[in-house]
Amino acid sequence: MTIRVLNGGLLTTVQDLGRYGAQKYGVIASGAMDAYSLRVANLLVGNQENEGALEITLWGTSLSFERDCMIAITGGDLLAVLDGEEAPTWRPLLVRKGSVLQFKSPVKGCRAYVAIAGGIAVPEVMGSKSTYLRAGIGGFRGRALQKNDVLMCGKSNQSNLSLWNALSKSDDDVPWAVNYEALVSLKQEQLIRVIRGTEFDRFDKKSQTAFFSQPYHVTTQADRMGYRMEGAALSLAAPDELLSEGVTKGTVQVPPNGQPIILMADRQTTGGYPKIGQIISADLSTMAQLQPRAKVHFQEISLEAAERELLRKEQVIHEIKMGIRFKELYS
């Protein structure tokens, strides 16, 4: 045994980067809401970026370690406490047998990620360990974690072992830490960049202006499938019937009530509501960290600028990889 769940919290699931290739059959992608945080957590313990990790939402999760482990906690600050003391985040951490890790309450952000060296030993379903809750597949028995569940750790690779040895010898905490702010922001008032959606020109001028000039708030109807927003009502210039077509993470749909819905990791595969915008890939992790009542300002951005921002953040990930590799080789 490796980890025993003492409390499953509000929602704790196993996620990786998603289940792709089956959306044409109606199987959703799932995957981590904040992909940057999951990727970095895995890198920090020597895993592949796409390895399964725990996604913890807001509060209440408590885990007991039944053997020595190397872990990394990234994402939102949910007041992680290890054996009664605040746990370091965004860096690798050695956890001894018998230790208890608790997530008390959200300080900043909405979701934390816990990666374990060697990964989590759950079966892959359609090439992914991600939990698809509505279908009951993937992850740990296709569901959220519950009290007394036991998670097994996967087999350690050479990178896991090298980092364990380097961390065991280290007496300097600072060089291990990652500056996450270059990838994801945990502030609860955000500027989120958007390119125009396929039906943007069908909205009336007032709605087009309002979407990019008026603030919106995340409502309490916000989950892994989508965020319902509250703000200026948006409407089409003329009634229109649309055929359902493919949607993706970050698609901003507008239902008849005029209040936007932002599709997230557990989105459906197709949608028939008009799409006023598409959140850029580089801002999706920040969007995933917004709590209910957070304020959002949407800013229009060109496709070319969105691509440059995505490349910039991929360069940050590359630099993190190189820094970890350096520590692995020379510590």
CSV table of C-alpha atoms in Angstrom, one decimal:
chain,number,residue,atom,x,y,z
A,1,MET,CA,0.0,0.0,0.0
A,2,THR,CA,1.2,3.5,-0.7
A,3,ILE,CA,-1.5,6.1,0.1
A,4,ARG,CA,-4.7,5.8,2.1
A,5,VAL,CA,-7.5,8.3,1.7
A,6,LEU,CA,-8.6,9.6,5.1
A,7,ASN,CA,-11.0,12.1,3.6
A,8,GLY,CA,-11.9,12.5,-0.1
A,9,GLY,CA,-12.7,16.2,0.3
A,10,LEU,CA,-15.1,18.1,-1.9
A,11,LEU,CA,-13.8,16.4,-5.1
A,12,THR,CA,-10.6,14.5,-5.6
A,13,THR,CA,-9.9,12.5,-8.7
A,14,VAL,CA,-7.1,11.0,-10.7
A,15,GLN,CA,-6.4,13.0,-13.8
A,16,ASP,CA,-3.7,13.1,-16.5
A,17,LEU,CA,-3.7,15.3,-19.7
A,18,GLY,CA,-6.8,13.8,-21.1
A,19,ARG,CA,-8.4,11.0,-23.2
A,20,TYR,CA,-8.0,11.9,-26.9
A,21,GLY,CA,-9.0,10.1,-30.1
A,22,ALA,CA,-12.5,9.0,-29.0
A,23,GLN,CA,-14.5,12.2,-29.1
A,24,LYS,CA,-15.9,11.1,-32.4
A,25,TYR,CA,-17.6,8.3,-30.5
A,26,GLY,CA,-19.0,10.8,-27.9
A,27,VAL,CA,-16.3,10.0,-25.3
A,28,ILE,CA,-15.1,13.3,-23.7
A,29,ALA,CA,-11.5,14.3,-23.2
A,30,SER,CA,-11.5,14.9,-19.4
A,31,GLY,CA,-8.0,15.5,-18.0
A,32,ALA,CA,-6.6,18.1,-15.6
A,33,MET,CA,-8.5,21.4,-15.4
A,34,ASP,CA,-5.1,23.1,-14.9
A,35,ALA,CA,-2.8,21.3,-17.2
A,36,TYR,CA,0.3,23.4,-16.5
A,37,SER,CA,0.2,22.6,-12.8
A,38,LEU,CA,-0.2,18.9,-13.5
A,39,ARG,CA,2.7,18.9,-15.9
A,40,VAL,CA,5.0,20.7,-13.6
A,41,ALA,CA,4.0,18.5,-10.6
A,42,ASN,CA,5.0,15.4,-12.6
A,43,LEU,CA,8.2,16.9,-13.8
A,44,LEU,CA,9.2,17.8,-10.3
A,45,VAL,CA,9.2,14.2,-9.2
A,46,GLY,CA,10.7,12.8,-12.4
A,47,ASN,CA,7.5,11.5,-14.0
A,48,GLN,CA,6.4,11.9,-17.6
A,49,GLU,CA,4.3,15.1,-18.0
A,50,ASN,CA,1.2,13.1,-18.8
A,51,GLU,CA,1.4,10.7,-15.8
A,52,GLY,CA,-1.8,10.5,-13.6
A,53,ALA,CA,-1.9,12.7,-10.5
A,54,LEU,CA,-4.5,13.7,-7.9
A,55,GLU,CA,-6.6,16.8,-8.7
A,56,ILE,CA,-7.9,18.2,-5.4
A,57,THR,CA,-10.8,20.8,-5.5
A,58,LEU,CA,-11.1,23.5,-2.8
A,59,TRP,CA,-10.9,21.7,0.6
A,60,GLY,CA,-11.2,18.7,2.8
A,61,THR,CA,-8.9,16.1,1.2
A,62,SER,CA,-6.7,14.2,3.7
A,63,LEU,CA,-4.1,11.5,2.7
A,64,SER,CA,-2.0,9.1,4.8
A,65,PHE,CA,1.3,7.8,3.4
A,66,GLU,CA,2.0,4.2,4.2
A,67,ARG,CA,5.5,4.2,2.8
A,68,ASP,CA,8.2,6.8,2.0
A,69,CYS,CA,7.3,8.8,-1.1
A,70,MET,CA,8.5,11.7,-3.1
A,71,ILE,CA,5.7,14.0,-4.1
A,72,ALA,CA,5.1,17.5,-5.5
A,73,ILE,CA,2.1,19.8,-4.7
A,74,THR,CA,1.3,22.4,-7.4
A,75,GLY,CA,-1.7,24.5,-8.5
A,76,GLY,CA,-3.9,26.5,-6.1
A,77,ASP,CA,-2.9,27.2,-2.5
A,78,LEU,CA,-5.4,25.1,-0.6
A,79,LEU,CA,-3.5,25.4,2.6
A,80,ALA,CA,-1.7,22.1,2.4
A,81,VAL,CA,-0.5,20.9,5.8
A,82,LEU,CA,1.9,18.0,6.3
A,83,ASP,CA,2.0,16.6,9.8
A,84,GLY,CA,0.6,19.8,11.2
A,85,GLU,CA,3.0,22.2,9.4
A,86,GLU,CA,2.5,24.1,6.1
A,87,ALA,CA,3.7,22.0,3.3
A,88,PRO,CA,6.1,23.4,0.7
A,89,THR,CA,4.6,23.6,-2.8
A,90,TRP,CA,5.9,23.9,-6.4
A,91,ARG,CA,8.9,21.8,-5.5
A,92,PRO,CA,9.7,18.1,-4.8
A,93,LEU,CA,9.1,16.9,-1.3
A,94,LEU,CA,10.1,13.8,0.6
A,95,VAL,CA,7.2,12.4,2.7
A,96,ARG,CA,8.0,9.7,5.2
A,97,LYS,CA,5.9,6.7,6.1
A,98,GLY,CA,3.1,7.6,8.5
A,99,SER,CA,2.8,11.2,7.4
A,100,VAL,CA,-0.6,12.8,6.8
A,101,LEU,CA,-1.2,15.5,4.2
A,102,GLN,CA,-4.3,17.6,4.5
A,103,PHE,CA,-5.8,20.4,2.4
A,104,LYS,CA,-7.6,22.7,4.8
A,105,SER,CA,-9.2,25.5,2.7
A,106,PRO,CA,-8.5,27.6,-0.4
A,107,VAL,CA,-6.2,30.6,0.1
A,108,LYS,CA,-5.6,31.3,-3.6
A,109,GLY,CA,-6.9,29.3,-6.5
A,110,CYS,CA,-9.3,26.4,-6.8
A,111,ARG,CA,-7.5,23.2,-7.5
A,112,ALA,CA,-4.3,21.6,-6.3
A,113,TYR,CA,-2.3,18.8,-7.8
A,114,VAL,CA,-0.3,16.0,-6.1
A,115,ALA,CA,2.1,14.0,-8.2
A,116,ILE,CA,3.8,10.9,-6.8
A,117,ALA,CA,7.1,9.6,-8.0
A,118,GLY,CA,6.3,6.6,-10.2
A,119,GLY,CA,2.8,7.8,-10.8
A,120,ILE,CA,-0.5,6.3,-9.6
A,121,ALA,CA,-1.1,2.6,-10.5
A,122,VAL,CA,-4.6,2.7,-12.0
A,123,PRO,CA,-5.5,1.1,-15.3
A,124,GLU,CA,-5.6,3.2,-18.5
A,125,VAL,CA,-9.0,3.4,-20.2
A,126,MET,CA,-8.7,4.4,-23.9
A,127,GLY,CA,-5.1,5.4,-23.3
A,128,SER,CA,-5.7,7.6,-20.3
A,129,LYS,CA,-5.9,7.4,-16.5
A,130,SER,CA,-8.2,10.4,-16.3
A,131,THR,CA,-11.5,10.0,-14.4
A,132,TYR,CA,-14.7,10.6,-16.4
A,133,LEU,CA,-17.2,10.9,-13.6
A,134,ARG,CA,-20.4,10.8,-15.6
A,135,ALA,CA,-19.5,7.6,-17.4
A,136,GLY,CA,-17.8,6.1,-14.4
A,137,ILE,CA,-14.6,5.2,-16.3
A,138,GLY,CA,-10.9,5.8,-15.7
A,139,GLY,CA,-9.1,6.9,-12.6
A,140,PHE,CA,-9.8,5.0,-9.4
A,141,ARG,CA,-12.8,2.8,-10.2
A,142,GLY,CA,-14.3,5.6,-12.3
A,143,ARG,CA,-15.2,7.8,-9.4
A,144,ALA,CA,-14.0,10.4,-6.9
A,145,LEU,CA,-11.8,9.2,-4.1
A,146,GLN,CA,-13.6,8.2,-0.8
A,147,LYS,CA,-12.5,7.5,2.7
A,148,ASN,CA,-10.4,4.3,3.0
A,149,ASP,CA,-9.5,4.1,-0.7
A,150,VAL,CA,-6.0,2.9,-1.1
A,151,LEU,CA,-3.8,4.1,-4.0
A,152,MET,CA,-0.8,2.1,-5.2
A,153,CYS,CA,2.3,3.8,-6.6
A,154,GLY,CA,3.7,2.9,-10.0
A,155,LYS,CA,7.2,1.6,-10.6
A,156,SER,CA,9.9,4.2,-10.2
A,157,ASN,CA,12.1,5.1,-13.2
A,158,GLN,CA,15.7,6.2,-13.2
A,159,SER,CA,14.7,9.9,-13.1
A,160,ASN,CA,12.5,9.3,-10.0
A,161,LEU,CA,15.4,7.6,-8.2
A,162,SER,CA,18.0,10.3,-9.3
A,163,LEU,CA,15.8,13.1,-8.0
A,164,TRP,CA,15.1,11.2,-4.8
A,165,ASN,CA,18.9,10.9,-4.2
A,166,ALA,CA,19.5,14.5,-5.1
A,167,LEU,CA,16.8,15.8,-2.9
A,168,SER,CA,17.9,13.6,0.0
A,169,LYS,CA,21.4,15.2,-0.2
A,170,SER,CA,20.2,18.7,-0.6
A,171,ASP,CA,20.2,21.2,2.3
A,172,ASP,CA,19.1,24.2,0.3
A,173,ASP,CA,15.3,24.5,-0.4
A,174,VAL,CA,15.4,27.5,-2.7
A,175,PRO,CA,16.9,26.1,-5.9
A,176,TRP,CA,14.1,23.5,-6.1
A,177,ALA,CA,11.2,25.9,-6.2
A,178,VAL,CA,9.4,26.7,-9.5
A,179,ASN,CA,8.1,30.2,-10.2
A,180,TYR,CA,4.6,29.2,-11.3
A,181,GLU,CA,3.4,32.8,-12.0
A,182,ALA,CA,4.9,32.6,-15.5
A,183,LEU,CA,2.4,29.8,-16.2
A,184,VAL,CA,-0.7,30.3,-14.1
A,185,SER,CA,-2.1,33.1,-12.0
A,186,LEU,CA,-4.1,32.4,-8.8
A,187,LYS,CA,-5.6,35.9,-8.5
A,188,GLN,CA,-9.3,36.0,-8.2
A,189,GLU,CA,-9.8,38.9,-10.6
A,190,GLN,CA,-8.4,38.0,-14.0
A,191,LEU,CA,-7.9,39.3,-17.5
A,192,ILE,CA,-8.7,36.3,-19.7
A,193,ARG,CA,-7.7,36.5,-23.4
A,194,VAL,CA,-10.2,35.4,-26.0
A,195,ILE,CA,-10.3,35.0,-29.8
A,196,ARG,CA,-13.5,35.6,-31.6
A,197,GLY,CA,-15.8,32.6,-31.8
A,198,THR,CA,-17.4,31.3,-35.0
A,199,GLU,CA,-20.7,33.1,-34.3
A,200,PHE,CA,-19.2,36.3,-32.9
A,201,ASP,CA,-20.5,38.3,-35.9
A,202,ARG,CA,-24.1,37.1,-35.3
A,203,PHE,CA,-24.3,38.8,-32.0
A,204,ASP,CA,-25.6,42.4,-31.9
A,205,LYS,CA,-23.2,45.2,-31.6
A,206,LYS,CA,-24.2,45.9,-28.0
A,207,SER,CA,-23.4,42.3,-27.0
A,208,GLN,CA,-20.1,42.3,-28.9
A,209,THR,CA,-19.0,45.5,-27.0
A,210,ALA,CA,-20.3,44.3,-23.6
A,211,PHE,CA,-18.5,41.0,-23.8
A,212,PHE,CA,-15.1,42.7,-24.1
A,213,SER,CA,-15.8,45.7,-21.8
A,214,GLN,CA,-18.0,44.5,-19.0
A,215,PRO,CA,-16.8,42.2,-16.1
A,216,TYR,CA,-18.3,38.8,-15.6
A,217,HIS,CA,-18.4,36.7,-12.4
A,218,VAL,CA,-18.0,33.0,-12.0
A,219,THR,CA,-21.2,31.6,-10.5
A,220,THR,CA,-21.6,28.8,-8.0
A,221,GLN,CA,-22.7,26.7,-11.0
A,222,ALA,CA,-19.1,26.0,-12.0
A,223,ASP,CA,-17.6,22.5,-12.2
A,224,ARG,CA,-15.4,20.4,-14.4
A,225,MET,CA,-17.9,20.5,-17.2
A,226,GLY,CA,-18.2,24.2,-17.4
A,227,TYR,CA,-18.4,27.6,-15.7
A,228,ARG,CA,-21.6,29.5,-15.9
A,229,MET,CA,-20.9,33.2,-15.8
A,230,GLU,CA,-23.0,36.2,-14.7
A,231,GLY,CA,-22.8,39.6,-16.2
A,232,ALA,CA,-24.2,41.6,-19.1
A,233,ALA,CA,-26.7,39.5,-21.1
A,234,LEU,CA,-25.6,38.7,-24.7
A,235,SER,CA,-28.0,38.3,-27.6
A,236,LEU,CA,-27.9,37.5,-31.3
A,237,ALA,CA,-28.8,40.3,-33.8
A,238,ALA,CA,-31.5,38.0,-35.1
A,239,PRO,CA,-33.0,34.7,-34.1
A,240,ASP,CA,-31.0,31.8,-35.5
A,241,GLU,CA,-31.1,28.0,-35.4
A,242,LEU,CA,-27.7,26.4,-35.3
A,243,LEU,CA,-26.6,22.9,-36.0
A,244,SER,CA,-24.6,21.2,-33.3
A,245,GLU,CA,-20.8,21.1,-34.0
A,246,GLY,CA,-17.6,20.3,-32.2
A,247,VAL,CA,-16.6,22.3,-29.1
A,248,THR,CA,-13.4,22.3,-27.1
A,249,LYS,CA,-12.0,23.4,-23.8
A,250,GLY,CA,-12.4,27.1,-23.4
A,251,THR,CA,-15.3,27.5,-25.9
A,252,VAL,CA,-17.6,30.3,-24.7
A,253,GLN,CA,-21.2,29.4,-25.5
A,254,VAL,CA,-24.2,31.7,-25.0
A,255,PRO,CA,-27.5,29.9,-24.2
A,256,PRO,CA,-30.9,31.6,-24.6
A,257,ASN,CA,-30.6,33.4,-21.2
A,258,GLY,CA,-27.7,35.4,-22.5
A,259,GLN,CA,-25.3,34.4,-19.7
A,260,PRO,CA,-22.0,32.8,-21.1
A,261,ILE,CA,-21.0,29.3,-20.3
A,262,ILE,CA,-17.2,28.5,-20.5
A,263,LEU,CA,-16.7,24.8,-21.4
A,264,MET,CA,-13.9,23.1,-19.3
A,265,ALA,CA,-12.2,19.7,-19.1
A,266,ASP,CA,-15.4,17.5,-18.9
A,267,ARG,CA,-17.1,19.4,-21.7
A,268,GLN,CA,-19.4,17.6,-24.1
A,269,THR,CA,-18.1,16.8,-27.5
A,270,THR,CA,-20.6,18.9,-29.5
A,271,GLY,CA,-22.7,21.9,-28.8
A,272,GLY,CA,-25.5,23.9,-30.5
A,273,TYR,CA,-25.4,27.2,-28.6
A,274,PRO,CA,-23.7,30.2,-30.5
A,275,LYS,CA,-20.1,30.6,-29.7
A,276,ILE,CA,-19.0,34.2,-29.0
A,277,GLY,CA,-15.4,33.4,-28.2
A,278,GLN,CA,-12.7,30.9,-27.5
A,279,ILE,CA,-10.4,31.3,-24.5
A,280,ILE,CA,-6.8,30.9,-25.6
A,281,SER,CA,-5.0,27.8,-24.6
A,282,ALA,CA,-2.3,29.7,-22.6
A,283,ASP,CA,-5.0,31.1,-20.2
A,284,LEU,CA,-7.0,27.9,-19.6
A,285,SER,CA,-5.1,27.0,-16.5
A,286,THR,CA,-5.7,30.4,-15.0
A,287,MET,CA,-9.4,30.1,-15.8
A,288,ALA,CA,-9.5,26.7,-14.0
A,289,GLN,CA,-8.1,28.3,-10.8
A,290,LEU,CA,-11.0,30.8,-10.4
A,291,GLN,CA,-13.3,30.2,-7.5
A,292,PRO,CA,-17.0,31.0,-7.5
A,293,ARG,CA,-17.6,34.8,-7.4
A,294,ALA,CA,-14.2,35.5,-9.1
A,295,LYS,CA,-14.3,38.4,-11.5
A,296,VAL,CA,-13.2,38.0,-15.1
A,297,HIS,CA,-12.5,40.6,-17.8
A,298,PHE,CA,-12.4,39.2,-21.3
A,299,GLN,CA,-9.9,40.7,-23.7
A,300,GLU,CA,-9.8,40.1,-27.4
A,301,ILE,CA,-6.6,38.8,-28.9
A,302,SER,CA,-5.6,37.7,-32.4
A,303,LEU,CA,-4.9,34.1,-33.3
A,304,GLU,CA,-1.3,35.0,-34.0
A,305,ALA,CA,-0.8,36.6,-30.6
A,306,ALA,CA,-2.5,33.6,-28.9
A,307,GLU,CA,0.0,31.3,-30.7
A,308,ARG,CA,2.9,33.4,-29.5
A,309,GLU,CA,1.7,33.3,-25.9
A,310,LEU,CA,1.3,29.5,-26.1
A,311,LEU,CA,4.8,29.1,-27.4
A,312,ARG,CA,6.1,31.4,-24.6
A,313,LYS,CA,4.6,29.3,-21.9
A,314,GLU,CA,5.9,26.1,-23.6
A,315,GLN,CA,9.4,27.7,-23.4
A,316,VAL,CA,8.8,28.2,-19.6
A,317,ILE,CA,8.0,24.5,-19.3
A,318,HIS,CA,11.1,23.6,-21.3
A,319,GLU,CA,13.3,25.8,-18.9
A,320,ILE,CA,11.7,24.0,-15.9
A,321,LYS,CA,12.6,20.7,-17.5
A,322,MET,CA,16.2,21.8,-18.0
A,323,GLY,CA,16.5,23.1,-14.4
A,324,ILE,CA,15.2,19.8,-13.0
A,325,ARG,CA,17.5,17.8,-15.2
A,326,PHE,CA,20.5,19.9,-14.0
A,327,LYS,CA,19.6,19.2,-10.4
A,328,GLU,CA,19.2,15.5,-11.2
A,329,LEU,CA,22.6,15.3,-12.8
A,330,TYR,CA,24.7,17.5,-10.6
A,331,SER,CA,23.3,17.6,-7.1
